[in-house]
Amino acid sequence: MIKAIRIHTTGGPEVMKWDDVPRPEPVPGEALIKQEAVGLNYIDVYFRSGLYKAPSMPLTIGQEGAGSVIAVGPGVTNVKPGDRVAYAGSLGGYATERVIAADRLVKLPDSIDFRTAAAMMLQGMTAQYLIRRTYRVKEGDTIVAHAAAGGVGLILCQWAKYLGATVIGVVSTEQKAELARAHGAAHTVIGHANLAAEVKRITGGAMVPVVYDSVGKDTWNASLDSLAPLGLMVSYGNASGPVPPFDIGVLSAKGSLYVTRPSLATYTAKREDLEKVAGELFEVVSKGVVKIAVNQTFPLKDAAAAHIALEARKTTGSTVLLP
Ligand code: NDP
């Protein structure tokens, strides 16, 4: 038997149970891995609460981990027993061991330890596609990033600064503002009530070509109001709740704006894209350009406490669950 945090129904953190589960066997195309570290992500909250629909019940939530391959099923050639691997974006993560489609695994460079890998695969690959593909951040850009002291946020701030951008980070407290500045945000704004006015002041009226908004419902209007004409609203998360239906005419009235609602799944669906996105992340982390802040760890069996902290906005940077 192995241990896994499973939900049998959706709801609050209390629905997560530390269950005994039969040890899975890898079928053709799969690998069995022993997980040394598991990543905590906001998407885990969405699956637990029911905002995102569970494919089946009971469900082992979690989308990210790092560990060693124990065995592979028939036909698997990209990894072998003993390999150090990591992944993001495959449900079934909150477990001591798990099977996974082998083509979703990437091999870890020796320089990246399991905790760092589990902390960065999902949030770091997200930061990569957001600033390298959804909108390609370039030297001289000024950009807005919400939840700038969070998991995706701290990575995005560092990476965008490295690319030559001026980051305006939005956070909820002075302590988080300090942290965001220490990780590359040139400016910080506390709360979103005066965001557009602050962006106007900082940019001398020009506003910004892109807003990365992971907060959703609460910040939608403030984000649109911070964009320059033809600017791109990247609405990539719902920490405060999903953005309600809106009148598309608003985009015209606010300056012929663009909106996208991207997901990591689309940007890493092809194997070649997964390798490129992960490869760029490994490069900036190995070079020390991006430092992964593992600011909280919890035993995996205490995942409920980790969810409570995340939802209460008590965490900063990345959080790792230890099997
Ligand atoms: P974070 O570490 O960023 O935690 C969420 C943060 O959101 C909080 O710390 C808080 O920062 C902020 N926040 C604002 N309003 C609320 C609220 N009402 N309740 C809770 N938090 C709030 O999490 P992650 O780095 O794991 O994820 C960041 C976001 O990015 C999430 O929305 C997630 O869904 C999204 N995401 C999207 C992906 C995609 O491909 N589309 C992939 C990965 C993540 P503060 O206190 O400073 O406001």
XYZ file of C-alpha atoms and ligand atoms in Angstrom:
371
model
C 0.000 0.000 0.000
C 0.981 3.629 -0.464
C -0.353 6.790 1.166
C -2.244 9.530 -0.645
C -4.243 12.623 0.185
C -7.589 12.043 -1.511
C -10.922 13.844 -1.645
C -14.135 11.830 -1.678
C -16.284 14.933 -2.039
C -15.522 18.580 -2.776
C -15.451 21.207 -0.031
C -13.148 22.861 2.499
C -9.692 21.650 3.556
C -11.345 19.056 5.831
C -12.409 16.926 2.832
C -8.782 15.853 2.287
C -8.151 12.378 3.749
C -4.818 10.588 4.322
C -5.823 7.297 2.729
C -4.161 3.914 2.259
C -4.240 3.164 -1.446
C -3.041 0.073 -3.339
C 0.355 0.621 -4.940
C -0.285 1.439 -8.623
C 1.364 -0.568 -11.431
C 2.646 1.257 -14.508
C 0.729 0.273 -17.667
C 2.198 0.767 -21.165
C 3.547 4.314 -21.493
C 3.592 4.969 -17.740
C 6.291 5.279 -15.097
C 5.984 4.612 -11.357
C 7.808 7.194 -9.281
C 8.723 7.507 -5.626
C 7.976 11.101 -4.779
C 10.519 12.955 -2.642
C 8.674 16.277 -2.742
C 5.241 17.441 -3.896
C 4.316 20.975 -4.961
C 1.412 22.969 -3.502
C -0.444 25.077 -6.055
C -3.554 27.180 -6.101
C -5.095 24.821 -8.657
C -5.157 22.171 -5.896
C -7.582 24.424 -4.017
C -9.797 24.738 -7.127
C -10.044 20.929 -7.498
C -10.648 20.456 -3.768
C -13.350 23.153 -3.597
C -15.103 22.004 -6.770
C -14.383 25.175 -8.803
C -12.606 22.838 -11.254
C -14.433 19.583 -11.927
C -12.858 16.358 -10.621
C -12.561 13.752 -13.404
C -13.536 11.009 -10.921
C -13.935 10.331 -7.180
C -12.147 9.608 -4.952
C -9.495 11.914 -6.397
C -5.847 12.239 -5.445
C -5.384 15.982 -5.940
C -2.038 17.659 -6.669
C -0.370 18.345 -10.004
C 3.341 18.557 -9.318
C 6.147 16.493 -7.868
C 9.737 15.328 -8.046
C 11.361 12.014 -7.238
C 12.964 8.883 -8.655
C 11.642 6.414 -11.184
C 11.006 3.007 -9.569
C 9.670 1.115 -12.593
C 8.402 1.723 -16.104
C 5.648 0.101 -18.130
C 6.117 -1.486 -21.556
C 7.231 0.857 -24.317
C 8.734 3.557 -22.096
C 12.130 4.684 -23.376
C 12.553 8.287 -22.214
C 13.127 7.379 -18.533
C 14.418 4.334 -16.635
C 14.493 3.159 -12.995
C 16.761 5.368 -10.915
C 16.296 8.529 -12.995
C 15.643 11.767 -11.096
C 12.510 13.305 -12.597
C 9.880 15.996 -12.113
C 6.537 16.979 -13.621
C 3.697 19.465 -13.450
C 0.127 19.364 -14.661
C -0.845 15.720 -13.977
C -3.465 15.054 -11.301
C -2.493 12.450 -8.684
C 0.365 14.360 -7.083
C -0.446 14.195 -3.340
C 0.915 10.648 -2.887
C 4.028 8.892 -1.658
C 4.270 7.039 -4.981
C 2.365 7.540 -8.216
C 2.124 6.452 -11.817
C 2.237 9.047 -14.559
C 2.427 9.142 -18.364
C 6.177 8.917 -18.906
C 6.097 11.539 -21.655
C 5.024 14.103 -19.037
C 8.266 13.605 -17.085
C 11.411 15.651 -17.491
C 14.790 14.563 -16.172
C 16.236 16.830 -13.511
C 19.687 18.348 -13.889
C 22.010 17.328 -10.995
C 22.107 20.963 -9.856
C 18.379 20.998 -9.007
C 17.305 19.189 -5.839
C 13.910 17.525 -5.380
C 12.431 20.224 -3.139
C 13.375 22.999 -5.518
C 11.999 20.989 -8.437
C 8.688 20.319 -6.696
C 8.464 24.001 -5.796
C 9.120 25.330 -9.277
C 7.868 23.055 -12.036
C 4.290 24.303 -12.175
C 4.797 27.889 -11.055
C 8.078 28.301 -12.967
C 6.834 26.826 -16.244
C 3.797 29.088 -15.881
C 6.030 32.137 -15.449
C 7.997 30.990 -18.506
C 5.063 30.763 -20.895
C 3.465 33.950 -19.536
C 6.486 36.162 -20.118
C 8.162 34.324 -22.989
C 5.162 33.375 -25.116
C 1.728 34.748 -24.082
C 3.298 38.200 -24.146
C 6.998 38.232 -24.940
C 8.452 40.578 -22.341
C 11.284 42.677 -23.727
C 13.887 45.145 -22.560
C 12.274 48.431 -21.573
C 8.750 47.089 -20.990
C 6.893 48.056 -17.842
C 4.503 45.300 -16.767
C 2.011 44.651 -13.947
C 2.053 41.369 -12.007
C -0.574 40.547 -9.388
C 0.158 38.347 -6.317
C 3.778 39.362 -6.855
C 4.995 37.759 -3.606
C 3.294 34.416 -4.348
C 4.641 31.286 -5.987
C 4.286 32.318 -9.618
C 4.780 35.952 -8.594
C 8.293 35.770 -7.142
C 9.528 33.749 -10.116
C 7.888 36.075 -12.628
C 9.347 39.194 -10.957
C 12.904 37.845 -11.089
C 12.677 36.514 -14.624
C 10.991 39.602 -16.101
C 13.623 41.843 -14.486
C 16.346 39.658 -16.014
C 14.688 40.220 -19.420
C 15.016 43.954 -18.870
C 11.475 44.782 -17.763
C 10.318 47.102 -14.999
C 7.874 45.132 -12.859
C 5.043 46.750 -10.926
C 4.076 44.099 -8.368
C 0.667 44.104 -6.682
C 0.495 42.623 -3.166
C -1.669 42.839 -0.057
C 0.822 43.800 2.679
C 3.979 45.860 3.200
C 5.871 42.698 4.144
C 4.929 41.086 0.828
C 5.849 44.311 -0.971
C 9.350 44.125 0.506
C 9.673 40.520 -0.572
C 8.534 41.290 -4.129
C 11.042 44.152 -4.352
C 13.794 41.876 -3.065
C 12.925 39.537 -5.951
C 13.053 42.101 -8.708
C 9.866 44.189 -8.609
C 10.917 47.787 -9.226
C 7.653 49.137 -7.814
C 5.001 47.665 -5.560
C 1.379 48.638 -5.057
C -0.520 47.478 -1.993
C -4.087 46.500 -2.884
C -5.748 47.164 -6.207
C -8.028 50.084 -5.296
C -5.584 52.667 -6.673
C -3.769 50.410 -9.103
C -4.600 52.257 -12.314
C -3.699 55.622 -10.746
C -0.401 54.219 -9.466
C 0.388 52.691 -12.852
C -0.391 56.055 -14.455
C 1.975 57.826 -12.074
C 4.780 55.286 -12.459
C 4.550 55.165 -16.281
C 4.057 58.919 -16.729
C 0.623 58.276 -18.211
C 1.679 55.633 -20.752
C 0.141 52.697 -18.822
C 1.380 49.120 -19.478
C 1.287 46.766 -22.484
C 0.443 43.708 -20.360
C -1.117 42.828 -16.996
C -0.605 39.354 -15.543
C -3.684 38.841 -13.357
C -3.992 35.674 -11.264
C -6.481 37.121 -8.776
C -9.524 37.115 -11.080
C -12.831 38.556 -9.898
C -11.540 41.252 -7.511
C -8.916 42.762 -9.827
C -10.494 42.476 -13.279
C -11.499 46.141 -13.637
C -8.345 47.553 -12.040
C -6.257 45.448 -14.418
C -8.120 46.567 -17.549
C -7.813 50.198 -16.406
C -4.027 49.804 -16.088
C -3.500 48.805 -19.720
C -2.252 51.027 -22.522
C -4.322 51.070 -25.748
C -4.031 47.683 -27.520
C -2.742 46.211 -24.254
C -3.081 42.543 -23.317
C -4.970 41.362 -20.249
C -3.604 37.961 -19.240
C -6.184 36.542 -16.840
C -4.496 33.350 -15.689
C -6.039 32.574 -12.301
C -8.964 32.960 -9.900
C -7.564 33.264 -6.383
C -10.430 35.641 -5.461
C -13.014 33.800 -7.591
C -13.614 33.516 -11.321
C -14.104 36.621 -13.469
C -17.870 37.017 -14.062
C -19.223 37.185 -17.626
C -18.462 40.610 -19.098
C -19.560 42.853 -21.953
C -16.998 42.539 -24.739
C -17.680 46.186 -25.650
C -15.700 47.126 -22.539
C -12.532 46.115 -24.386
C -13.283 48.632 -27.118
C -14.181 51.413 -24.696
C -10.962 50.931 -22.701
C -8.694 51.109 -25.760
C -9.076 48.145 -28.151
C -7.725 45.774 -25.529
C -6.953 42.073 -25.911
C -7.800 39.405 -23.330
C -6.487 35.870 -22.988
C -7.227 33.164 -20.427
C -4.231 30.830 -20.816
C -3.378 27.540 -19.131
C -0.099 25.684 -18.677
C -1.742 22.580 -20.145
C -2.105 24.204 -23.569
C 1.407 25.646 -23.557
C 3.034 22.305 -22.682
C 0.674 19.900 -24.486
C 3.265 18.979 -27.111
C 6.341 17.145 -25.857
C 8.618 19.592 -27.681
C 6.946 22.527 -25.903
C 7.232 20.821 -22.505
C 10.955 20.285 -23.074
C 11.505 23.861 -24.215
C 9.548 25.418 -21.345
C 11.185 23.182 -18.709
C 14.589 23.631 -20.338
C 14.412 27.421 -20.124
C 13.300 27.193 -16.500
C 16.191 24.862 -15.614
C 18.568 27.275 -17.319
C 17.534 30.408 -15.406
C 17.441 28.489 -12.106
C 20.804 26.773 -12.700
C 22.380 30.132 -13.594
C 20.986 31.667 -10.399
C 19.004 34.275 -12.346
C 15.819 32.949 -10.737
C 15.992 31.734 -7.139
C 13.181 29.468 -6.006
C 11.902 30.610 -2.624
C 10.656 27.522 -0.777
C 9.200 29.573 2.063
C 6.967 26.874 3.601
C 7.102 23.103 3.918
C 4.458 20.806 5.414
C 4.308 17.029 5.835
C 2.162 15.717 2.968
C -0.280 14.249 5.481
C -0.897 17.817 6.733
C -1.901 19.108 3.296
C -5.073 20.566 4.859
C -2.953 22.975 6.927
C -1.074 23.982 3.791
C -4.355 24.731 1.985
C -5.598 26.792 4.928
C -2.411 28.881 4.855
C -2.520 29.337 1.061
C -6.165 30.402 0.996
C -5.651 32.762 3.943
C -2.867 34.505 1.938
C -0.405 33.526 4.686
C 2.155 31.939 2.328
C 4.799 33.643 0.217
C 6.815 32.142 -2.620
C 6.464 28.380 -3.072
C 5.274 25.677 -0.691
C 6.409 22.048 -0.721
C 4.659 19.019 0.806
C 6.963 16.274 2.061
C 5.787 12.632 1.709
P 0.102 32.194 -4.799
O 1.287 31.795 -4.036
O 0.225 33.360 -5.735
O -1.087 32.438 -3.805
C -2.217 33.156 -4.157
C -2.067 34.659 -3.841
O -3.136 35.340 -4.476
C -2.180 34.993 -2.386
O -0.987 34.843 -1.664
C -2.621 36.427 -2.446
O -1.515 37.329 -2.516
C -3.377 36.528 -3.779
N -4.803 36.741 -3.561
C -5.491 37.819 -3.951
N -6.750 37.721 -3.589
C -6.899 36.561 -2.936
C -7.998 35.931 -2.299
N -9.223 36.478 -2.279
N -7.789 34.737 -1.708
C -6.591 34.165 -1.729
N -5.492 34.729 -2.327
C -5.660 35.921 -2.919
O -0.437 30.933 -5.634
P 0.221 30.215 -6.909
O 1.538 30.807 -7.211
O 0.084 28.748 -6.732
O -0.786 30.601 -8.051
C -0.982 31.971 -8.372
C -2.164 32.091 -9.279
O -1.795 31.669 -10.584
C -3.399 31.295 -8.888
O -4.539 32.074 -9.187
C -3.334 30.117 -9.818
O -4.576 29.581 -10.073
C -2.735 30.741 -11.052
N -2.043 29.805 -11.906
C -2.471 29.685 -13.194
C -1.843 28.851 -14.073
C -2.264 28.832 -15.496
O -1.590 28.200 -16.323
N -3.343 29.473 -15.853
C -0.746 27.996 -13.640
C -0.287 28.263 -12.281
C -0.948 29.121 -11.450
P -1.690 38.807 -1.857
O -1.987 38.553 -0.406
O -0.400 39.482 -2.085
O -2.848 39.453 -2.582
